[in-house]
Amino acid sequence: MPANAALRDFLLTRRSVGIGFLKEPGPNAQELRDILLIGTRVPDHGKLAPWRLVVFAGEDRVRAGEKLAQIKRKQNPDIDEASLDAERRQLLPAPLTIGVIFAPRKNEKAPEMEQLLSAGNVCFNLLNGAFAMGFAASWVTRWFSFDPEAQQMLGARGGERFIGFVHIGTPSVTPDDRERPPLESIVSRWPG
Ligand SMILES: Cc1cc2nc3c(=O)[nH]c(=O)nc-3n(C[C@H](O)[C@H](O)[C@H](O)COP(=O)(O)O)c2cc1C
């Protein structure tokens, strides 16, 4: 019997839930605080905390969506109304979204790649934190994680970039498992 059977079972079966299936209610302030504490409790070579988090909740999601639509329209004046509407809904319907920013620090011992991995762990642990608090979640990037103007509007500063948006809510579906690579195809024993 493993020391923590509940944790084992969770880790063996956990699944993200698509953002279209994340509904109200979302985390309250105390639950969000726990999710943020869990999310940022990650391995971090040099204790640099090379990450920052931006919370999008309530009406802010609507305002951010409107600004994303404005950026899209500026970049493509011929864009149709349906596409603009899709942009306005980028942070809906999930009740809460946490944007994770990679904020690299100058450090001799921890190269940027290690810092980026630590930031990726924040995204993944935010998922785990959401599940631990009884919610479901999904980690997505989408175009605004790669567009400099959108990133700045959403909260990234010079030298920083978003590496993910973790959408959190109450699941309206229980997804089937997805295909996973068989261990034999990805694990080998060092041949010596
Ligand atoms: C860095 C990163 C970015 C992703 N971006 C997207 C995205 O923009 N759109 C999307 O549909 N899925 C995206 N995904 C995949 C989702 O997280 C997807 O739900 C995930 O593969 C489900 O796997 P799981 O059930 O094992 O957690 C991304 C995943 C990662 C790691």
CSV table of C-alpha atoms and ligand atoms in Angstrom, one decimal:
chain,number,residue,atom,x,y,z
A,1,MET,CA,0.0,0.0,0.0
A,2,PRO,CA,1.6,3.3,-0.9
A,3,ALA,CA,2.0,6.0,1.8
A,4,ASN,CA,-0.5,8.3,0.0
A,5,ALA,CA,-2.9,6.2,-2.0
A,6,ALA,CA,-5.2,9.2,-2.7
A,7,LEU,CA,-2.3,11.2,-4.2
A,8,ARG,CA,-1.2,8.2,-6.3
A,9,ASP,CA,-4.7,7.6,-7.6
A,10,PHE,CA,-5.0,11.3,-8.5
A,11,LEU,CA,-1.7,11.4,-10.3
A,12,LEU,CA,-2.5,8.2,-12.2
A,13,THR,CA,-5.9,9.5,-13.5
A,14,ARG,CA,-5.7,13.3,-13.6
A,15,ARG,CA,-7.0,15.0,-16.7
A,16,SER,CA,-7.3,18.6,-17.8
A,17,VAL,CA,-10.8,19.8,-18.6
A,18,GLY,CA,-11.3,21.9,-21.7
A,19,ILE,CA,-11.9,25.6,-21.1
A,20,GLY,CA,-15.4,25.5,-22.7
A,21,PHE,CA,-16.4,23.1,-19.9
A,22,LEU,CA,-15.2,25.2,-17.0
A,23,LYS,CA,-18.2,26.9,-15.4
A,24,GLU,CA,-19.2,28.8,-12.3
A,25,PRO,CA,-18.5,28.7,-9.4
A,26,GLY,CA,-14.9,29.4,-9.5
A,27,PRO,CA,-12.5,29.6,-6.5
A,28,ASN,CA,-13.3,32.1,-3.8
A,29,ALA,CA,-10.5,34.4,-2.4
A,30,GLN,CA,-9.3,31.8,0.2
A,31,GLU,CA,-9.4,29.0,-2.4
A,32,LEU,CA,-7.5,31.1,-4.9
A,33,ARG,CA,-4.9,31.9,-2.3
A,34,ASP,CA,-4.3,28.2,-1.7
A,35,ILE,CA,-4.2,27.5,-5.5
A,36,LEU,CA,-1.6,30.3,-5.9
A,37,LEU,CA,0.5,28.9,-2.9
A,38,ILE,CA,0.4,25.4,-4.3
A,39,GLY,CA,1.1,26.7,-7.8
A,40,THR,CA,4.3,28.6,-6.8
A,41,ARG,CA,5.6,25.8,-4.6
A,42,VAL,CA,7.9,24.4,-7.3
A,43,PRO,CA,11.5,23.5,-7.8
A,44,ASP,CA,13.5,26.7,-8.5
A,45,HIS,CA,17.2,26.4,-8.9
A,46,GLY,CA,18.8,29.4,-7.1
A,47,LYS,CA,15.5,30.4,-5.5
A,48,LEU,CA,15.1,33.1,-8.2
A,49,ALA,CA,11.3,32.9,-8.5
A,50,PRO,CA,11.6,33.6,-12.3
A,51,TRP,CA,7.8,33.9,-12.7
A,52,ARG,CA,4.9,36.3,-12.0
A,53,LEU,CA,1.2,35.6,-12.0
A,54,VAL,CA,-1.7,37.7,-13.2
A,55,VAL,CA,-5.2,36.9,-12.1
A,56,PHE,CA,-8.2,37.6,-14.4
A,57,ALA,CA,-11.5,37.4,-12.7
A,58,GLY,CA,-15.0,38.8,-12.9
A,59,GLU,CA,-15.5,41.8,-15.2
A,60,ASP,CA,-11.8,42.0,-15.9
A,61,ARG,CA,-12.2,39.0,-18.2
A,62,VAL,CA,-14.6,40.9,-20.3
A,63,ARG,CA,-12.4,44.0,-20.5
A,64,ALA,CA,-9.3,41.9,-21.4
A,65,GLY,CA,-11.3,40.1,-24.1
A,66,GLU,CA,-12.4,43.5,-25.5
A,67,LYS,CA,-8.8,44.6,-25.7
A,68,LEU,CA,-7.7,41.4,-27.4
A,69,ALA,CA,-10.4,42.0,-30.0
A,70,GLN,CA,-9.2,45.6,-30.5
A,71,ILE,CA,-5.6,44.3,-31.0
A,72,LYS,CA,-6.9,41.8,-33.5
A,73,ARG,CA,-8.9,44.4,-35.4
A,74,LYS,CA,-5.8,46.7,-35.6
A,75,GLN,CA,-3.7,43.9,-37.0
A,76,ASN,CA,-6.4,42.8,-39.4
A,77,PRO,CA,-8.9,45.6,-40.3
A,78,ASP,CA,-10.9,43.1,-42.4
A,79,ILE,CA,-11.6,40.7,-39.5
A,80,ASP,CA,-15.3,39.6,-39.4
A,81,GLU,CA,-17.6,40.2,-36.4
A,82,ALA,CA,-17.8,36.5,-35.5
A,83,SER,CA,-14.0,36.3,-35.1
A,84,LEU,CA,-14.0,39.5,-33.0
A,85,ASP,CA,-16.6,38.0,-30.8
A,86,ALA,CA,-14.5,34.9,-30.3
A,87,GLU,CA,-11.7,37.1,-29.2
A,88,ARG,CA,-14.0,38.9,-26.7
A,89,ARG,CA,-14.8,35.5,-25.2
A,90,GLN,CA,-11.1,34.3,-24.9
A,91,LEU,CA,-11.3,34.5,-21.1
A,92,LEU,CA,-14.8,33.2,-20.8
A,93,PRO,CA,-16.6,31.0,-19.7
A,94,ALA,CA,-14.0,29.9,-17.1
A,95,PRO,CA,-14.7,31.9,-14.0
A,96,LEU,CA,-11.0,32.5,-13.3
A,97,THR,CA,-7.8,32.5,-15.3
A,98,ILE,CA,-4.2,32.8,-14.0
A,99,GLY,CA,-1.7,34.0,-16.5
A,100,VAL,CA,1.8,32.8,-15.9
A,101,ILE,CA,4.7,35.1,-16.9
A,102,PHE,CA,8.2,33.8,-17.4
A,103,ALA,CA,10.5,36.5,-15.8
A,104,PRO,CA,14.1,35.4,-16.4
A,105,ARG,CA,16.7,36.6,-14.0
A,106,LYS,CA,20.5,37.0,-14.6
A,107,ASN,CA,22.1,34.1,-12.8
A,108,GLU,CA,25.3,32.2,-13.3
A,109,LYS,CA,24.2,28.9,-11.7
A,110,ALA,CA,20.7,28.7,-13.1
A,111,PRO,CA,20.7,29.2,-16.9
A,112,GLU,CA,17.5,30.5,-18.5
A,113,MET,CA,16.4,27.1,-19.6
A,114,GLU,CA,16.2,25.9,-16.0
A,115,GLN,CA,14.3,29.0,-15.1
A,116,LEU,CA,11.8,28.4,-17.9
A,117,LEU,CA,11.3,24.8,-16.7
A,118,SER,CA,10.6,26.2,-13.2
A,119,ALA,CA,8.0,28.5,-14.7
A,120,GLY,CA,6.4,25.6,-16.6
A,121,ASN,CA,6.2,23.8,-13.3
A,122,VAL,CA,4.2,26.7,-11.9
A,123,CYS,CA,1.6,26.2,-14.7
A,124,PHE,CA,1.3,22.5,-14.0
A,125,ASN,CA,1.1,22.9,-10.3
A,126,LEU,CA,-1.6,25.5,-10.7
A,127,LEU,CA,-3.6,22.8,-12.4
A,128,ASN,CA,-2.8,20.4,-9.5
A,129,GLY,CA,-3.7,23.1,-7.0
A,130,ALA,CA,-7.1,23.7,-8.7
A,131,PHE,CA,-7.9,20.0,-8.6
A,132,ALA,CA,-6.8,19.8,-5.0
A,133,MET,CA,-9.3,22.5,-4.2
A,134,GLY,CA,-12.2,20.7,-6.0
A,135,PHE,CA,-12.0,22.5,-9.3
A,136,ALA,CA,-10.9,21.6,-12.8
A,137,ALA,CA,-8.5,23.4,-15.0
A,138,SER,CA,-6.7,23.6,-18.3
A,139,TRP,CA,-3.3,25.1,-19.4
A,140,VAL,CA,-3.5,26.9,-22.8
A,141,THR,CA,-1.4,29.4,-24.6
A,142,ARG,CA,-3.2,30.7,-27.7
A,143,TRP,CA,-2.0,33.6,-29.9
A,144,PHE,CA,-1.9,36.2,-27.2
A,145,SER,CA,0.9,34.3,-25.5
A,146,PHE,CA,3.1,35.0,-28.5
A,147,ASP,CA,2.0,38.5,-29.6
A,148,PRO,CA,4.1,41.2,-28.0
A,149,GLU,CA,1.3,43.8,-27.9
A,150,ALA,CA,-1.2,41.4,-26.4
A,151,GLN,CA,1.3,40.2,-23.9
A,152,GLN,CA,2.1,43.8,-22.7
A,153,MET,CA,-1.6,44.6,-22.5
A,154,LEU,CA,-2.2,41.5,-20.4
A,155,GLY,CA,0.6,42.4,-18.0
A,156,ALA,CA,4.1,41.3,-19.2
A,157,ARG,CA,6.9,43.8,-18.8
A,158,GLY,CA,10.1,44.2,-20.8
A,159,GLY,CA,12.1,40.9,-21.0
A,160,GLU,CA,9.1,38.9,-19.8
A,161,ARG,CA,6.7,36.7,-21.6
A,162,PHE,CA,3.5,34.7,-20.9
A,163,ILE,CA,4.0,30.9,-21.0
A,164,GLY,CA,0.5,29.9,-20.2
A,165,PHE,CA,-3.0,30.7,-19.1
A,166,VAL,CA,-4.4,28.4,-16.5
A,167,HIS,CA,-8.2,28.5,-16.7
A,168,ILE,CA,-10.0,27.3,-13.6
A,169,GLY,CA,-13.7,26.4,-12.8
A,170,THR,CA,-16.2,23.8,-11.9
A,171,PRO,CA,-16.2,21.0,-14.6
A,172,SER,CA,-19.4,20.4,-16.5
A,173,VAL,CA,-18.1,17.2,-18.0
A,174,THR,CA,-15.8,14.3,-16.9
A,175,PRO,CA,-13.5,13.8,-19.8
A,176,ASP,CA,-12.4,10.3,-21.0
A,177,ASP,CA,-8.8,9.6,-20.8
A,178,ARG,CA,-6.7,10.5,-23.8
A,179,GLU,CA,-4.1,8.4,-25.4
A,180,ARG,CA,-0.7,8.3,-23.5
A,181,PRO,CA,2.5,7.0,-25.0
A,182,PRO,CA,3.3,3.4,-23.9
A,183,LEU,CA,6.2,3.5,-21.4
A,184,GLU,CA,8.1,1.0,-23.6
A,185,SER,CA,8.3,3.6,-26.4
A,186,ILE,CA,9.7,6.4,-24.2
A,187,VAL,CA,11.6,4.6,-21.4
A,188,SER,CA,14.8,2.6,-21.9
A,189,ARG,CA,17.4,1.3,-19.6
A,190,TRP,CA,20.9,2.8,-20.1
A,191,PRO,CA,22.7,0.1,-22.2
A,192,GLY,CA,26.0,0.7,-20.5
B,1,LIG,C1,2.5,24.8,-23.0
B,1,LIG,C2,1.2,24.3,-23.4
B,1,LIG,C3,0.3,25.1,-24.1
B,1,LIG,C4,-0.9,24.6,-24.5
B,1,LIG,N1,-1.7,25.4,-25.3
B,1,LIG,C5,-2.9,24.9,-25.7
B,1,LIG,C6,-3.8,25.8,-26.5
B,1,LIG,O1,-3.4,26.9,-26.8
B,1,LIG,N2,-4.9,25.2,-26.9
B,1,LIG,C7,-5.3,24.0,-26.5
B,1,LIG,O2,-6.4,23.5,-26.9
B,1,LIG,N3,-4.6,23.2,-25.8
B,1,LIG,C8,-3.4,23.6,-25.4
B,1,LIG,N4,-2.5,22.8,-24.6
B,1,LIG,C9,-3.0,21.5,-24.3
B,1,LIG,C10,-3.9,21.4,-23.1
B,1,LIG,O3,-3.3,21.7,-21.9
B,1,LIG,C11,-4.6,20.1,-23.0
B,1,LIG,O4,-5.8,20.2,-22.4
B,1,LIG,C12,-3.7,19.0,-22.4
B,1,LIG,O5,-3.0,18.4,-23.5
B,1,LIG,C13,-4.6,17.9,-21.8
B,1,LIG,O6,-3.7,17.0,-21.2
B,1,LIG,P1,-3.9,16.4,-19.7
B,1,LIG,O7,-5.3,15.9,-19.6
B,1,LIG,O8,-2.9,15.2,-19.6
B,1,LIG,O9,-3.6,17.4,-18.7
B,1,LIG,C14,-1.3,23.3,-24.1
B,1,LIG,C15,-0.5,22.5,-23.3
B,1,LIG,C16,0.8,23.0,-22.9
B,1,LIG,C17,1.6,22.2,-22.1
